[in-house]
Amino acid sequence: MTLEVRELDLYYGDAQALDKVSLSAAAGSVVAIVGANGAGKSSLIRAIAGIETPRAGSVRFKGEEITGLPSYRICDRGIGQVAEGRQVFPTLTVRENLEMGALLKRARPRLAATLEEVYALFPRLRERAGQAAGTLSGGEQQMLAIGRCLMGQPELVMLDEPSLGLAPTVVQEVFQIVRQLNERGITIVLVEQNVAASLKLAARAYVLENGRIVMQGTGAELLADDRVRQAYLGL
Amino acid sequence: MPLDFYLNATLSGALTGLVYGLMALGLSVIFGVVRVVNFAHGEMMTAAMYVAILLAAALGLDPLVAMFPIGALMFVAGYLLQRTLINPFIVRPEHTQFMLMVAVAIILVNAQLLIFGPNARNVQVEYALDSYAIGEIIIDKVRVYAALAALAVAAALFAFFRFTLTGKAIRACADNHLGAQVVGLNVKQLYAITFGIGAACVGAAGCMLLLLVDVTPVQGPGYTLLAFIIVIVGGMGSLTGALVAGLVIGVSEALGGLLILPSAKSMATFAILILVLLFRPEGLLGRRA
Ligand SMILES: Nc1ncnc2c1ncn2[C@@H]1O[C@H](COP(=O)(O)OP(=O)(O)OP(=O)(O)O)[C@@H](O)[C@H]1O
Ligand SMILES: [Mg+2]
């Protein structure tokens, strides 16, 4: 398993956000996490990334324990993130934003080459290279967030609602890119409010409710499940 | 009074003001990134000035040369101060940060009193009494040197933030703290580097100022306040703003001293502060919130 999360507990003060969450992602697979607003999806991603410190449980990446490591060390192991709300650096230029993704030890020596690859994947970013990231459209910022993540040469990418607030054609594009990344061998953890599309892509999927995993299966199984269809697909 | 009298004062005020600007730049960099107000800023500068006095006495080093080792020393001191003492306070309420920095300031003032005594000291350089004459205008050589040094250090700082990856990473932390964590920047380390840079700036500014003024242990709080005022007048977080505001305050001090009373020079400074707070609260070059 590339990623193995076991019985993770996370608290904000006294409020419990994650309750014994366990999940795993096989190398090169797509794993979807589905859940209503406030279920704890972003908290789970931030806990795996080391931005929040879990109270109990463990996270293993490629067989190694990474629980409790600071976020920059976890990134350097090869776990990249496209965070909720994109989190670009608004006053830095597009190019500077991309460079910031490559300051990890694992990525820094290949910065120039990776930059070319990312520009090839997102020609739009090359056109806008000298522009402040804050002036980009929502879709462009999302491409920048994904490109910046790729600059770190991740083996696992966690995407938190990458299509939120984007025009339908851009949403298509985002899913297309996620598929492409996966075809390159990158393991994907995908949180999406676009549940049908993400389940179709996912080898394995988990349903999170109030900080607990309440259901899991293959993407196809959950897609066919009546409860999932009712609660998350509005069918 | 003849016109060139005012021109003289304006020019020499502007030159001193550039050194003030560099001092305030240090405070602005620290606040803009780490979000901690360094209430020990003037005291740190005073400490650097005493080191410069020691180096001048022991080795005959010109403060403008001593500026380099002192800048490096202040960087290390600032880095360690942030890493050990301030870092745990970053997530605590602002008033506890304030108490911490005030405590650091008080310790510095008293240590300086203990070691150096209450008397004013200074450094005499060979060119202390030289001056340039342009027509009727006469400018002290030391002031020109100090101002040029301040501009050079400020330019180096701007270049650092604009062109180096570490400088960009520091700007990224200031821009979006969560974003910095997301891409795997070592935020704590970058904060410590930033504090070190701020300390190095104010240390260098102290060396320059030593050419122009005497040092006493109790001067620290006054300079902390002055740096604070300059940052507010220039606009929080604006580096160019700090430099410009330093210039403005330097000129106002000089003219205020001339037009009103020598002892009333800080009155003009406060007047400018109040005017800026009233009519341009975001500062001369600050962005509107
Ligand atoms: N930084 C925080 N401090 C305190 N509570 C938080 C914090 N972040 C999230 N929470 C709380 O934790 C719970 C889970 O939030 P989280 O953002 O992880 O949910 P989510 O599934 O990502 O929701 P959404 O679909 O709205 O993004 C919520 O009750 C939220 O209010
Ligand atoms: Mg969320």
Coordinates of C-alpha atoms and ligand atoms in Angstrom, one line a residue:
Chain A
M1 CA 0.0 0.0 0.0
T2 CA 1.3 3.5 -0.8
L3 CA -0.8 5.1 1.9
E4 CA -2.2 3.5 5.0
V5 CA -4.2 5.4 7.5
R6 CA -5.1 3.6 10.7
E7 CA -7.6 4.7 13.4
L8 CA -6.8 8.4 13.1
D9 CA -8.3 10.7 15.7
L10 CA -8.2 14.4 15.3
Y11 CA -9.5 17.1 17.6
Y12 CA -9.9 20.8 17.3
G13 CA -9.8 21.8 21.0
D14 CA -12.5 19.5 22.5
A15 CA -14.3 19.1 19.2
Q16 CA -13.6 15.8 17.5
A17 CA -13.1 16.1 13.8
L18 CA -11.9 12.5 12.9
D19 CA -12.9 9.4 14.8
K20 CA -10.8 6.3 14.2
V21 CA -10.6 6.9 10.4
S22 CA -8.8 4.1 8.5
L23 CA -8.2 4.0 4.8
S24 CA -5.6 2.8 2.3
A25 CA -4.6 3.6 -1.2
A26 CA -2.8 1.1 -3.4
A27 CA 0.1 2.3 -5.5
G28 CA -1.1 4.0 -8.7
S29 CA -4.8 3.9 -7.7
V30 CA -7.4 6.6 -7.4
V31 CA -9.2 6.7 -4.0
A32 CA -12.3 8.9 -3.6
I33 CA -13.5 10.3 -0.3
V34 CA -17.1 11.4 -0.2
G35 CA -19.0 13.2 2.5
A36 CA -21.3 16.1 3.3
N37 CA -20.1 19.6 4.4
G38 CA -18.3 19.4 7.7
A39 CA -17.8 15.6 7.5
G40 CA -14.1 16.0 8.0
K41 CA -12.7 15.4 4.5
S42 CA -10.3 18.4 4.6
S43 CA -9.3 17.7 8.1
L44 CA -8.3 14.2 7.0
I45 CA -6.2 15.5 4.2
R46 CA -4.5 18.1 6.5
A47 CA -3.9 15.4 9.1
I48 CA -2.2 13.1 6.6
A49 CA -0.2 16.1 5.3
G50 CA 1.0 16.9 8.8
I51 CA -0.6 20.3 8.9
E52 CA -2.9 19.2 11.7
T53 CA -1.5 16.9 14.4
P54 CA -3.7 13.8 15.1
R55 CA -4.2 12.8 18.7
A56 CA -4.0 9.1 18.0
G57 CA -3.6 6.7 15.1
S58 CA -1.0 6.3 12.5
V59 CA -0.2 7.3 8.9
R60 CA 2.2 5.2 6.9
F61 CA 3.5 6.1 3.5
K62 CA 5.3 3.5 1.4
G63 CA 5.6 1.4 4.5
E64 CA 7.2 4.1 6.6
E65 CA 5.6 5.7 9.6
I66 CA 5.1 9.5 8.9
T67 CA 2.7 10.3 11.8
G68 CA 3.7 13.5 13.6
L69 CA 6.3 14.6 11.1
P70 CA 6.2 18.3 10.2
S71 CA 4.4 19.1 7.0
Y72 CA 7.6 20.0 5.1
R73 CA 9.1 16.6 5.8
I74 CA 5.9 14.8 4.7
C75 CA 5.9 16.7 1.5
D76 CA 9.5 15.8 1.0
R77 CA 8.6 12.1 1.3
G78 CA 6.5 12.6 -1.9
I79 CA 3.0 13.5 -0.6
G80 CA 1.7 16.5 -2.5
Q81 CA -1.5 18.4 -1.9
V82 CA -3.9 20.5 -3.9
A83 CA -5.6 22.2 -1.0
E84 CA -9.2 23.3 -0.5
G85 CA -9.5 26.9 -1.8
R86 CA -6.3 26.5 -3.9
Q87 CA -4.1 28.4 -1.5
V88 CA -2.0 30.1 -4.2
F89 CA 0.3 32.9 -3.2
P90 CA -1.6 35.9 -4.5
T91 CA 1.1 38.5 -4.7
L92 CA 3.8 36.2 -6.1
T93 CA 3.9 35.7 -9.9
V94 CA 2.7 32.5 -11.5
R95 CA 6.3 31.4 -12.0
E96 CA 7.3 32.2 -8.4
N97 CA 4.3 30.2 -7.2
L98 CA 5.5 27.2 -9.2
E99 CA 9.0 27.6 -7.9
M100 CA 7.7 27.5 -4.4
G101 CA 6.4 24.0 -5.1
A102 CA 9.9 22.8 -5.9
L103 CA 11.9 23.9 -2.9
L104 CA 11.7 20.4 -1.4
K105 CA 15.0 18.5 -1.3
R106 CA 13.6 15.9 -3.6
A107 CA 12.6 18.4 -6.2
R108 CA 15.0 21.3 -6.1
P109 CA 17.7 19.9 -8.3
R110 CA 15.3 19.3 -11.1
L111 CA 13.4 22.6 -10.8
A112 CA 14.1 23.9 -14.3
A113 CA 13.2 20.7 -16.0
T114 CA 10.0 20.2 -13.9
L115 CA 9.0 23.8 -14.7
E116 CA 9.1 23.0 -18.4
E117 CA 7.0 19.9 -17.9
V118 CA 4.4 21.8 -15.9
Y119 CA 4.3 24.6 -18.6
A120 CA 3.8 21.9 -21.2
L121 CA 0.9 20.4 -19.3
F122 CA -0.6 23.9 -18.7
P123 CA 0.4 26.2 -21.5
R124 CA -1.8 28.9 -19.9
L125 CA 0.5 29.1 -17.0
R126 CA 3.5 29.8 -19.3
E127 CA 1.5 32.7 -20.9
R128 CA 0.8 34.1 -17.5
A129 CA 4.2 33.4 -16.0
G130 CA 5.0 36.9 -15.0
Q131 CA 1.5 37.8 -13.7
A132 CA 0.5 37.9 -10.0
A133 CA -1.4 34.7 -9.1
G134 CA -4.1 36.8 -7.4
T135 CA -5.1 38.2 -10.8
L136 CA -5.8 34.8 -12.4
S137 CA -9.3 33.4 -12.9
G138 CA -10.6 30.6 -10.6
G139 CA -9.8 27.9 -13.2
E140 CA -6.4 29.3 -13.9
Q141 CA -5.6 29.4 -10.1
Q142 CA -6.7 25.8 -9.9
M143 CA -4.3 24.8 -12.7
L144 CA -1.6 26.8 -10.9
A145 CA -2.4 24.9 -7.6
I146 CA -2.1 21.6 -9.4
G147 CA 1.0 22.7 -11.3
R148 CA 2.6 23.9 -8.1
C149 CA 1.9 20.5 -6.5
L150 CA 3.5 18.7 -9.4
M151 CA 6.6 20.9 -9.0
G152 CA 7.3 18.8 -5.9
Q153 CA 7.4 15.6 -7.9
P154 CA 4.9 13.9 -5.7
E155 CA 4.1 10.2 -5.8
L156 CA 0.8 10.7 -4.0
V157 CA -1.4 13.7 -4.7
M158 CA -4.4 14.6 -2.4
L159 CA -6.9 16.9 -4.1
D160 CA -9.5 18.7 -2.0
E161 CA -12.5 19.8 -4.1
P162 CA -10.4 20.9 -7.1
S163 CA -13.5 21.6 -9.2
L164 CA -15.3 23.8 -6.6
G165 CA -16.7 27.0 -8.1
L166 CA -15.4 26.3 -11.6
A167 CA -17.3 26.5 -14.9
P168 CA -18.6 23.1 -16.2
T169 CA -16.0 23.0 -19.1
V170 CA -13.2 23.7 -16.6
V171 CA -14.5 21.0 -14.3
Q172 CA -14.2 18.6 -17.2
E173 CA -10.7 19.8 -17.7
V174 CA -9.8 19.3 -14.1
F175 CA -11.1 15.7 -14.1
Q176 CA -9.1 15.1 -17.3
I177 CA -6.0 16.3 -15.6
V178 CA -6.6 14.1 -12.6
R179 CA -6.9 11.1 -15.0
Q180 CA -3.7 12.1 -16.7
L181 CA -1.7 12.4 -13.4
N182 CA -3.0 8.9 -12.5
E183 CA -1.9 7.5 -15.9
R184 CA 1.6 8.8 -15.1
G185 CA 1.6 6.6 -12.1
I186 CA 0.7 9.1 -9.4
T187 CA -1.5 7.7 -6.6
I188 CA -4.5 10.0 -6.1
V189 CA -6.7 10.8 -3.1
L190 CA -9.7 12.7 -4.4
V191 CA -12.2 14.7 -2.4
E192 CA -15.0 16.0 -4.7
Q193 CA -18.4 17.3 -4.3
N194 CA -18.8 16.0 -7.9
V195 CA -19.5 12.6 -6.4
A196 CA -20.6 10.7 -9.5
A197 CA -17.6 11.7 -11.5
S198 CA -15.1 11.0 -8.7
L199 CA -16.6 7.5 -8.0
K200 CA -16.4 6.6 -11.6
L201 CA -12.7 7.4 -11.5
A202 CA -12.0 5.7 -8.2
A203 CA -10.8 2.1 -7.6
R204 CA -11.7 2.5 -4.0
A205 CA -14.0 4.9 -2.2
Y206 CA -14.9 5.9 1.3
V207 CA -17.9 7.7 2.7
L208 CA -17.1 10.0 5.7
E209 CA -19.9 11.2 8.0
N210 CA -19.3 13.2 11.2
G211 CA -15.6 12.2 11.2
R212 CA -16.3 8.5 10.8
I213 CA -15.9 6.2 7.8
V214 CA -19.4 4.8 7.5
M215 CA -19.1 2.9 4.2
Q216 CA -16.4 1.8 1.8
G217 CA -16.0 -0.2 -1.4
T218 CA -15.0 0.0 -5.0
G219 CA -16.1 3.1 -6.8
A220 CA -18.6 1.1 -8.8
E221 CA -20.0 -0.5 -5.6
L222 CA -20.7 2.9 -4.0
L223 CA -22.0 4.3 -7.2
A224 CA -24.6 1.5 -7.2
D225 CA -25.5 1.8 -3.6
D226 CA -28.9 3.1 -2.8
R227 CA -27.9 5.1 0.3
V228 CA -25.0 6.8 -1.6
R229 CA -27.3 7.5 -4.5
Q230 CA -29.8 9.1 -2.3
A231 CA -27.5 11.1 0.0
Y232 CA -24.8 12.2 -2.5
L233 CA -26.2 11.8 -6.0
G234 CA -29.7 13.1 -5.3
L235 CA -31.2 10.1 -7.1
Chain B
M1 CA 16.9 82.7 7.8
P2 CA 18.4 82.3 4.3
L3 CA 17.0 79.6 2.0
D4 CA 20.2 77.5 1.9
F5 CA 19.9 77.1 5.6
Y6 CA 16.7 75.2 5.1
L7 CA 18.1 73.3 2.2
N8 CA 21.0 72.2 4.3
A9 CA 18.8 71.0 7.0
T10 CA 16.4 69.2 4.6
L11 CA 19.3 67.5 2.9
S12 CA 21.0 66.4 6.1
G13 CA 17.6 65.3 7.5
A14 CA 16.9 63.2 4.4
L15 CA 20.3 61.5 4.6
T16 CA 19.7 60.7 8.3
G17 CA 16.2 59.6 7.4
L18 CA 17.5 57.0 5.0
V19 CA 19.3 55.3 8.0
Y20 CA 16.1 55.6 10.0
G21 CA 14.4 54.0 7.0
L22 CA 16.7 51.0 7.1
M23 CA 16.2 50.6 10.8
A24 CA 12.4 50.6 10.2
L25 CA 12.8 48.2 7.3
G26 CA 14.0 45.6 9.8
L27 CA 10.9 46.0 11.9
S28 CA 8.7 46.0 8.8
V29 CA 10.2 42.8 7.5
I30 CA 9.7 41.0 10.8
F31 CA 6.2 42.2 11.3
G32 CA 5.2 41.7 7.7
V33 CA 6.2 38.0 7.7
V34 CA 6.3 36.7 11.3
R35 CA 3.4 39.0 12.4
V36 CA 5.3 39.7 15.7
V37 CA 6.0 43.3 16.6
N38 CA 9.6 43.5 17.7
F39 CA 9.3 45.8 20.7
A40 CA 13.0 45.3 21.3
H41 CA 14.0 46.7 17.9
G42 CA 15.7 49.9 19.2
E43 CA 17.4 48.0 22.0
M44 CA 18.8 45.5 19.5
M45 CA 20.1 48.4 17.5
T46 CA 21.7 49.9 20.6
A47 CA 23.4 46.6 21.4
A48 CA 24.8 46.5 17.8
M49 CA 26.1 50.1 18.3
Y50 CA 27.9 49.1 21.5
V51 CA 29.5 46.2 19.6
A52 CA 30.6 48.6 16.9
I53 CA 32.1 50.9 19.6
L54 CA 34.0 47.9 21.1
L55 CA 35.3 47.0 17.6
A56 CA 36.4 50.5 16.9
A57 CA 38.2 50.7 20.3
A58 CA 39.9 47.3 20.0
L59 CA 40.6 47.0 16.3
G60 CA 40.1 50.6 15.1
L61 CA 37.4 49.3 12.8
D62 CA 35.3 52.0 11.0
P63 CA 31.6 51.3 11.9
L64 CA 30.9 51.1 8.1
V65 CA 33.3 48.2 8.0
A66 CA 32.2 46.7 11.3
M67 CA 28.7 46.7 9.8
F68 CA 29.4 43.4 8.0
P69 CA 30.5 41.3 11.0
I70 CA 27.9 43.0 13.2
G71 CA 25.2 42.3 10.6
A72 CA 26.2 38.7 10.5
L73 CA 26.3 38.5 14.3
M74 CA 22.9 40.2 14.6
F75 CA 21.5 37.7 12.0
V76 CA 22.6 34.8 14.1
A77 CA 21.2 36.4 17.3
G78 CA 17.9 37.2 15.6
Y79 CA 17.7 33.7 14.2
L80 CA 18.3 32.1 17.5
L81 CA 16.0 34.5 19.4
Q82 CA 13.1 33.5 17.0
R83 CA 13.9 29.8 17.1
T84 CA 14.1 29.5 20.8
L85 CA 12.1 32.2 22.5
I86 CA 9.6 33.8 20.1
N87 CA 8.5 30.8 18.1
P88 CA 6.4 29.2 20.9
F89 CA 4.6 32.6 21.2
I90 CA 3.6 32.8 17.6
V91 CA 0.3 31.1 18.1
R92 CA -0.4 32.8 21.4
P93 CA -2.5 36.0 21.9
E94 CA -0.8 39.3 20.9
H95 CA -0.6 40.7 24.4
T96 CA 1.6 37.8 25.5
Q97 CA 3.9 38.4 22.5
F98 CA 4.0 42.0 23.5
M99 CA 5.0 41.2 27.1
L100 CA 7.7 38.8 25.8
M101 CA 9.3 41.4 23.5
V102 CA 9.1 44.1 26.2
A103 CA 10.8 41.8 28.6
V104 CA 13.6 41.2 26.0
A105 CA 13.9 45.0 25.6
I106 CA 14.1 45.6 29.3
I107 CA 16.8 42.9 29.7
L108 CA 18.8 44.5 26.9
V109 CA 18.6 48.0 28.3
N110 CA 19.7 46.9 31.7
A111 CA 22.5 44.6 30.4
Q112 CA 23.8 47.6 28.5
L113 CA 23.6 49.9 31.5
L114 CA 25.4 47.3 33.6
I115 CA 28.2 46.7 31.1
F116 CA 28.7 50.2 29.6
G117 CA 27.4 52.5 32.3
P118 CA 24.9 55.4 31.7
N119 CA 27.3 57.8 29.9
A120 CA 27.0 58.6 26.2
R121 CA 29.7 57.1 24.0
N122 CA 30.6 57.6 20.4
V123 CA 33.1 56.7 17.7
Q124 CA 35.3 59.2 16.1
V125 CA 36.2 58.4 12.5
E126 CA 38.9 60.3 10.7
Y127 CA 36.5 62.0 8.3
A128 CA 34.1 63.0 11.1
L129 CA 34.5 66.7 10.4
D130 CA 34.9 66.6 6.7
S131 CA 32.2 67.9 4.5
Y132 CA 31.2 68.4 0.9
A133 CA 30.3 71.8 -0.4
I134 CA 27.9 72.3 -3.3
G135 CA 27.5 76.0 -3.8
E136 CA 26.1 77.3 -0.5
I137 CA 25.1 73.9 0.6
I138 CA 27.4 72.0 3.0
I139 CA 26.9 68.3 3.7
D140 CA 28.7 66.2 6.3
K141 CA 30.7 63.4 4.8
V142 CA 29.6 61.0 7.5
R143 CA 26.0 61.6 6.7
V144 CA 26.5 61.0 3.0
Y145 CA 28.4 57.8 3.7
A146 CA 25.8 56.6 6.2
A147 CA 23.0 57.3 3.8
L148 CA 24.7 55.5 0.9
A149 CA 25.4 52.5 3.1
A150 CA 21.7 52.5 4.1
L151 CA 20.6 52.6 0.4
A152 CA 23.1 49.8 -0.5
V153 CA 21.8 47.5 2.3
A154 CA 18.2 48.3 1.4
A155 CA 18.9 47.5 -2.3
A156 CA 20.5 44.2 -1.3
L157 CA 17.5 43.4 0.7
F158 CA 15.1 44.2 -2.1
A159 CA 17.2 42.0 -4.5
F160 CA 17.1 39.2 -1.9
F161 CA 13.4 39.2 -1.7
R162 CA 12.9 39.6 -5.4
F163 CA 15.5 37.2 -6.9
T164 CA 16.4 34.5 -4.5
L165 CA 14.4 31.4 -3.8
T166 CA 14.7 31.9 0.0
G167 CA 13.5 35.5 -0.4
K168 CA 10.6 34.4 -2.5
A169 CA 9.7 31.6 0.0
I170 CA 9.7 34.2 2.8
R171 CA 7.3 36.4 0.8
A172 CA 5.2 33.2 0.2
C173 CA 4.9 32.7 3.9
A174 CA 3.7 36.2 4.4
D175 CA 1.3 35.9 1.5
N176 CA -0.4 32.6 2.5
H177 CA 0.6 30.8 5.6
L178 CA -1.5 27.7 4.9
G179 CA -0.3 27.7 1.3
A180 CA 3.3 27.7 2.5
Q181 CA 2.6 24.6 4.6
V182 CA 0.8 23.0 1.7
V183 CA 3.8 23.2 -0.6
G184 CA 6.1 22.0 2.1
L185 CA 8.0 25.2 3.0
N186 CA 9.7 25.0 6.4
V187 CA 7.8 27.9 7.8
K188 CA 9.5 28.0 11.2
Q189 CA 12.9 28.1 9.7
L190 CA 11.9 30.8 7.3
Y191 CA 10.5 32.8 10.2
A192 CA 13.8 32.5 12.0
I193 CA 15.7 33.6 8.9
T194 CA 13.3 36.6 8.6
F195 CA 13.9 37.6 12.1
G196 CA 17.6 37.3 11.5
I197 CA 17.3 39.5 8.5
G198 CA 15.4 42.1 10.4
A199 CA 18.0 42.0 13.2
A200 CA 20.8 42.3 10.7
C201 CA 19.1 45.3 9.1
V202 CA 18.8 47.1 12.3
G203 CA 22.3 46.2 13.3
A204 CA 23.7 47.6 10.1
A205 CA 21.5 50.7 10.6
G206 CA 23.0 51.1 14.1
C207 CA 26.5 51.1 12.7
M208 CA 25.6 53.8 10.3
L209 CA 23.8 55.8 12.9
L210 CA 26.9 55.6 15.1
L211 CA 28.6 58.0 12.7
L212 CA 25.9 60.6 13.4
V213 CA 24.8 60.3 17.0
D214 CA 26.1 59.3 20.5
V215 CA 24.9 56.1 22.2
T216 CA 23.4 55.7 25.6
P217 CA 21.8 52.5 27.0
V218 CA 18.5 54.2 27.6
Q219 CA 18.0 55.4 24.0
G220 CA 16.6 52.0 22.9
P221 CA 12.9 52.6 23.6
G222 CA 13.0 55.9 21.7
Y223 CA 14.3 54.2 18.6
T224 CA 11.8 51.4 18.9
L225 CA 9.1 54.0 18.9
L226 CA 10.6 55.8 16.0
A227 CA 10.9 52.7 13.9
F228 CA 7.3 51.8 14.8
I229 CA 6.1 55.3 13.7
I230 CA 8.0 55.1 10.4
V231 CA 6.5 51.7 9.6
I232 CA 3.0 53.0 10.3
V233 CA 3.6 56.2 8.3
G234 CA 5.1 54.2 5.4
G235 CA 2.4 51.5 5.5
M236 CA 2.5 48.2 7.3
G237 CA 4.2 45.5 5.2
S238 CA 5.5 47.9 2.5
L239 CA 9.3 47.9 2.3
T240 CA 9.6 50.9 0.0
G241 CA 7.1 52.6 2.3
A242 CA 9.4 52.2 5.3
L243 CA 12.3 53.7 3.4
V244 CA 10.2 56.7 2.1
A245 CA 8.7 57.3 5.5
G246 CA 12.2 57.2 7.1
L247 CA 13.1 60.0 4.6
V248 CA 10.0 62.0 5.5
I249 CA 10.6 61.6 9.2
G250 CA 14.3 62.5 8.9
V251 CA 13.4 65.7 7.1
S252 CA 10.6 66.6 9.5
E253 CA 12.9 66.1 12.4
A254 CA 15.5 68.4 10.9
L255 CA 13.1 71.1 9.9
G256 CA 11.1 70.8 13.1
G257 CA 14.3 71.3 15.1
L258 CA 15.1 74.3 13.0
L259 CA 11.8 76.0 12.9
I260 CA 10.5 75.3 16.4
L261 CA 13.1 74.2 18.9
P262 CA 15.9 71.7 18.6
S263 CA 14.2 69.7 21.4
A264 CA 10.9 69.7 19.6
K265 CA 12.1 67.7 16.7
S266 CA 10.0 64.6 17.6
M267 CA 6.9 66.9 17.8
A268 CA 7.0 67.1 14.0
T269 CA 7.3 63.3 13.9
F270 CA 4.2 62.8 16.0
A271 CA 2.3 65.4 14.0
I272 CA 3.0 63.5 10.8
L273 CA 2.0 60.2 12.5
I274 CA -1.3 61.7 13.5
L275 CA -1.9 63.3 10.1
V276 CA -1.3 59.9 8.4
L277 CA -3.5 58.0 10.9
L278 CA -6.3 60.6 10.2
F279 CA -6.1 60.9 6.4
R280 CA -4.3 57.9 5.2
P281 CA -4.5 55.1 7.8
E282 CA -3.0 52.5 5.5
G283 CA 0.2 54.6 5.3
L284 CA 1.9 56.5 2.5
L285 CA 2.6 53.4 0.4
G286 CA 0.4 50.8 2.2
R287 CA -2.4 48.9 0.5
R288 CA -5.9 49.6 1.7
A289 CA -7.1 46.7 3.8
Ligands
LIG1 N1 -9.2 24.9 11.9 C1 -10.3 24.4 12.5 N2 -10.6 24.7 13.8 C2 -11.7 24.3 14.4 N3 -12.6 23.5 13.8 C3 -12.4 23.1 12.5 C4 -11.3 23.6 11.8 N4 -11.4 23.1 10.6 C5 -12.5 22.4 10.5 N5 -13.1 22.4 11.7 C6 -14.4 21.7 12.0 O1 -14.1 20.3 11.8 C7 -15.2 19.7 11.2 C8 -14.8 19.0 9.8 O2 -14.4 20.1 8.9 P1 -13.7 19.8 7.5 O3 -13.4 21.1 7.0 O4 -12.7 18.8 7.7 O5 -14.9 19.2 6.7 P2 -15.1 18.9 5.2 O6 -15.7 17.6 5.0 O7 -13.9 19.3 4.5 O8 -16.2 20.0 4.8 P3 -16.5 20.8 3.5 O9 -17.2 19.9 2.5 O10 -17.3 22.0 3.9 O11 -15.1 21.3 3.0 C9 -16.3 20.8 11.0 O12 -17.2 20.7 12.0 C10 -15.5 22.0 11.0 O13 -16.3 23.1 11.6
MG2 MG -13.4 20.6 3.1

